[in-house]
Amino acid sequence: MLIRELMTTPAVTVGPRTSIGTALKLLDDRKITSLPVVDAGGGLAGIVSEADLVQDQDLIDDRVPVAAVHTSGRTPARLVAEVMTHLVVAVRADDELETAIDLMRSTMMKSLPVLDAGKVAGMISRSDVIHLLAGRDQRIQAEVEELLRVEAPDWKVQVNDGIVTVTGPADPHERRLAEVLAGTVRGVVAISIDRRLSGT
């Protein structure tokens, strides 16, 4: 599976001159863990994450200082550029999903920016992968049932952790056909043929 098939798009992005307050609100409102920071051309300039903001002592320490600084005029808001990470691990939209999974595992990052033609096209996250895995068996079962329906509509299909069990084929040729058809479905780990429906 390609990353573009699973990524969340469009990505929620900010610019280097976005205020930290705005970035915090976006993370909270959208229930996401990081924001790609893009330049004027849509290229990836950095990333600001929960970790970047949690480590920002100025945001956490809300005590009144011993000697408060008085300024005349308006104090500018602090910007994303002050806290963002400049060296970013990213993937390409046409990379295999395994590439993103390996990177998230090795870097302990929860999400990665996805680039297409040098611009930020989306985000891929651990939660995207979990969602895919949680629905994998149901998707596989539906696809195998659709393939087998033409050959033998009374054959039963069950899927557990990617292992497909087909109940019904009695003839060796039928069993082989069921194995071949089920084996063409993406995500199938193994195939088991059970002949109990045939009475043999």
GROMACS .gro file of C-alpha atoms in nm:
model
  200
    1MET     CA    1   0.000   0.000   0.000
    2LEU     CA    2   0.124   0.346  -0.085
    3ILE     CA    3   0.128   0.622   0.176
    4ARG     CA    4  -0.097   0.839  -0.043
    5GLU     CA    5  -0.374   0.576  -0.005
    6LEU     CA    6  -0.383   0.618   0.373
    7MET     CA    7  -0.253   0.967   0.452
    8THR     CA    8  -0.471   1.241   0.591
    9THR     CA    9  -0.505   1.519   0.338
   10PRO     CA   10  -0.490   1.811   0.324
   11ALA     CA   11  -0.247   1.854   0.610
   12VAL     CA   12  -0.318   2.117   0.873
   13THR     CA   13  -0.017   2.346   0.838
   14VAL     CA   14   0.123   2.666   0.985
   15GLY     CA   15   0.388   2.913   0.873
   16PRO     CA   16   0.702   3.016   1.063
   17ARG     CA   17   0.534   3.343   1.156
   18THR     CA   18   0.219   3.180   1.293
   19SER     CA   19   0.178   3.260   1.661
   20ILE     CA   20   0.244   2.987   1.914
   21GLY     CA   21  -0.102   3.049   2.055
   22THR     CA   22  -0.258   2.971   1.717
   23ALA     CA   23  -0.051   2.654   1.685
   24LEU     CA   24  -0.157   2.539   2.031
   25LYS     CA   25  -0.523   2.595   1.946
   26LEU     CA   26  -0.492   2.404   1.618
   27LEU     CA   27  -0.334   2.105   1.791
   28ASP     CA   28  -0.607   2.106   2.053
   29ASP     CA   29  -0.902   2.168   1.822
   30ARG     CA   30  -0.799   1.917   1.554
   31LYS     CA   31  -0.680   1.653   1.805
   32ILE     CA   32  -0.349   1.612   1.623
   33THR     CA   33   0.006   1.581   1.752
   34SER     CA   34   0.208   1.796   1.512
   35LEU     CA   35   0.185   2.064   1.245
   36PRO     CA   36   0.409   2.089   0.938
   37VAL     CA   37   0.558   2.437   0.906
   38VAL     CA   38   0.551   2.545   0.542
   39ASP     CA   39   0.720   2.828   0.357
   40ALA     CA   40   0.549   3.065   0.115
   41GLY     CA   41   0.580   2.811  -0.166
   42GLY     CA   42   0.427   2.522   0.028
   43GLY     CA   43   0.763   2.356   0.092
   44LEU     CA   44   0.845   2.195   0.425
   45ALA     CA   45   1.037   2.436   0.650
   46GLY     CA   46   1.003   2.246   0.978
   47ILE     CA   47   0.753   2.093   1.215
   48VAL     CA   48   0.604   2.200   1.547
   49SER     CA   49   0.481   1.924   1.773
   50GLU     CA   50   0.329   1.868   2.112
   51ALA     CA   51   0.679   1.785   2.237
   52ASP     CA   52   0.820   2.117   2.110
   53LEU     CA   53   0.551   2.313   2.292
   54VAL     CA   54   0.555   2.105   2.611
   55GLN     CA   55   0.933   2.161   2.637
   56ASP     CA   56   0.889   2.538   2.599
   57GLN     CA   57   0.946   2.654   2.957
   58ASP     CA   58   0.808   3.001   2.884
   59LEU     CA   59   0.469   2.850   2.802
   60ILE     CA   60   0.462   2.626   3.109
   61ASP     CA   61   0.586   2.873   3.370
   62ASP     CA   62   0.294   3.106   3.440
   63ARG     CA   63   0.431   3.248   3.766
   64VAL     CA   64   0.458   3.622   3.796
   65PRO     CA   65   0.827   3.714   3.766
   66VAL     CA   66   0.994   3.893   4.056
   67ALA     CA   67   1.051   4.196   3.839
   68ALA     CA   68   0.793   4.215   3.562
   69VAL     CA   69   0.917   4.379   3.244
   70HIS     CA   70   0.724   4.689   3.145
   71THR     CA   71   0.716   4.781   2.780
   72SER     CA   72   0.570   5.068   2.592
   73GLY     CA   73   0.357   4.976   2.295
   74ARG     CA   74   0.235   4.635   2.185
   75THR     CA   75   0.441   4.325   2.268
   76PRO     CA   76   0.458   4.096   1.963
   77ALA     CA   77   0.328   3.740   1.996
   78ARG     CA   78   0.584   3.462   2.009
   79LEU     CA   79   0.611   3.272   1.683
   80VAL     CA   80   0.627   2.908   1.573
   81ALA     CA   81   0.974   2.978   1.428
   82GLU     CA   82   1.106   3.012   1.784
   83VAL     CA   83   1.015   2.658   1.889
   84MET     CA   84   0.979   2.448   1.573
   85THR     CA   85   1.210   2.163   1.479
   86HIS     CA   86   1.404   2.245   1.162
   87LEU     CA   87   1.539   1.899   1.080
   88VAL     CA   88   1.227   1.706   0.979
   89VAL     CA   89   1.181   1.340   0.897
   90ALA     CA   90   0.933   1.318   0.610
   91VAL     CA   91   0.809   1.059   0.361
   92ARG     CA   92   0.688   1.081   0.003
   93ALA     CA   93   0.331   1.013  -0.106
   94ASP     CA   94   0.446   0.731  -0.336
   95ASP     CA   95   0.657   0.555  -0.071
   96GLU     CA   96   0.533   0.221   0.059
   97LEU     CA   97   0.339   0.238   0.387
   98GLU     CA   98   0.606   0.018   0.549
   99THR     CA   99   0.853   0.304   0.504
  100ALA     CA  100   0.642   0.532   0.724
  101ILE     CA  101   0.583   0.259   0.981
  102ASP     CA  102   0.957   0.186   1.006
  103LEU     CA  103   1.036   0.557   1.046
  104MET     CA  104   0.772   0.609   1.314
  105ARG     CA  105   0.905   0.306   1.499
  106SER     CA  106   1.271   0.409   1.478
  107THR     CA  107   1.222   0.779   1.552
  108MET     CA  108   0.933   0.739   1.802
  109MET     CA  109   0.746   1.010   1.610
  110LYS     CA  110   0.366   0.987   1.616
  111SER     CA  111   0.316   1.140   1.272
  112LEU     CA  112   0.515   1.233   0.962
  113PRO     CA  113   0.466   1.495   0.691
  114VAL     CA  114   0.401   1.353   0.345
  115LEU     CA  115   0.558   1.528   0.046
  116ASP     CA  116   0.440   1.525  -0.313
  117ALA     CA  117   0.646   1.710  -0.574
  118GLY     CA  118   0.837   1.880  -0.289
  119LYS     CA  119   0.528   2.021  -0.120
  120VAL     CA  120   0.338   1.909   0.189
  121ALA     CA  121   0.048   1.696   0.065
  122GLY     CA  122  -0.069   1.537   0.389
  123MET     CA  123   0.023   1.363   0.713
  124ILE     CA  124   0.056   0.996   0.803
  125SER     CA  125   0.016   0.901   1.170
  126ARG     CA  126   0.018   0.600   1.397
  127SER     CA  127  -0.358   0.642   1.437
  128ASP     CA  128  -0.400   0.611   1.058
  129VAL     CA  129  -0.214   0.280   1.068
  130ILE     CA  130  -0.414   0.157   1.369
  131HIS     CA  131  -0.738   0.244   1.190
  132LEU     CA  132  -0.623   0.045   0.886
  133LEU     CA  133  -0.525  -0.257   1.096
  134ALA     CA  134  -0.848  -0.249   1.298
  135GLY     CA  135  -1.056  -0.280   0.980
  136ARG     CA  136  -0.822  -0.515   0.796
  137ASP     CA  137  -1.003  -0.843   0.865
  138GLN     CA  138  -1.341  -0.700   0.768
  139ARG     CA  139  -1.200  -0.563   0.440
  140ILE     CA  140  -1.024  -0.890   0.357
  141GLN     CA  141  -1.337  -1.095   0.427
  142ALA     CA  142  -1.553  -0.876   0.203
  143GLU     CA  143  -1.301  -0.895  -0.083
  144VAL     CA  144  -1.256  -1.274  -0.058
  145GLU     CA  145  -1.633  -1.329  -0.040
  146GLU     CA  146  -1.678  -1.117  -0.353
  147LEU     CA  147  -1.416  -1.321  -0.542
  148LEU     CA  148  -1.559  -1.657  -0.434
  149ARG     CA  149  -1.925  -1.563  -0.487
  150VAL     CA  150  -1.903  -1.632  -0.862
  151GLU     CA  151  -1.751  -1.978  -0.813
  152ALA     CA  152  -1.952  -2.102  -0.514
  153PRO     CA  153  -2.189  -1.868  -0.330
  154ASP     CA  154  -2.240  -2.120  -0.047
  155TRP     CA  155  -1.872  -2.122   0.057
  156LYS     CA  156  -1.821  -1.948   0.391
  157VAL     CA  157  -1.532  -1.713   0.467
  158GLN     CA  158  -1.389  -1.613   0.804
  159VAL     CA  159  -1.084  -1.394   0.865
  160ASN     CA  160  -0.887  -1.364   1.186
  161ASP     CA  161  -0.564  -1.159   1.202
  162GLY     CA  162  -0.523  -1.187   0.826
  163ILE     CA  163  -0.570  -1.567   0.822
  164VAL     CA  164  -0.851  -1.664   0.583
  165THR     CA  165  -1.055  -1.979   0.647
  166VAL     CA  166  -1.275  -2.093   0.357
  167THR     CA  167  -1.531  -2.357   0.450
  168GLY     CA  168  -1.694  -2.562   0.175
  169PRO     CA  169  -1.461  -2.669  -0.107
  170ALA     CA  170  -1.455  -3.051  -0.131
  171ASP     CA  171  -1.291  -3.120  -0.464
  172PRO     CA  172  -0.909  -3.070  -0.473
  173HIS     CA  173  -0.950  -2.844  -0.777
  174GLU     CA  174  -1.208  -2.632  -0.590
  175ARG     CA  175  -0.981  -2.609  -0.286
  176ARG     CA  176  -0.691  -2.495  -0.503
  177LEU     CA  177  -0.913  -2.240  -0.675
  178ALA     CA  178  -1.027  -2.102  -0.337
  179GLU     CA  179  -0.664  -2.074  -0.222
  180VAL     CA  180  -0.555  -1.895  -0.539
  181LEU     CA  181  -0.845  -1.647  -0.532
  182ALA     CA  182  -0.809  -1.571  -0.160
  183GLY     CA  183  -0.433  -1.532  -0.204
  184THR     CA  184  -0.483  -1.243  -0.447
  185VAL     CA  185  -0.635  -1.022  -0.176
  186ARG     CA  186  -0.398  -0.770  -0.020
  187GLY     CA  187  -0.323  -0.836   0.347
  188VAL     CA  188  -0.391  -1.210   0.350
  189VAL     CA  189  -0.132  -1.380   0.573
  190ALA     CA  190  -0.239  -1.744   0.533
  191ILE     CA  191  -0.526  -1.951   0.391
  192SER     CA  192  -0.698  -2.250   0.548
  193ILE     CA  193  -0.952  -2.469   0.365
  194ASP     CA  194  -1.219  -2.646   0.574
  195ARG     CA  195  -1.437  -2.906   0.396
  196ARG     CA  196  -1.708  -2.948   0.663
  197LEU     CA  197  -1.988  -2.798   0.451
  198SER     CA  198  -1.941  -3.070   0.191
  199GLY     CA  199  -2.017  -3.349   0.434
  200THR     CA  200  -1.677  -3.510   0.381
   0.00000   0.00000   0.00000
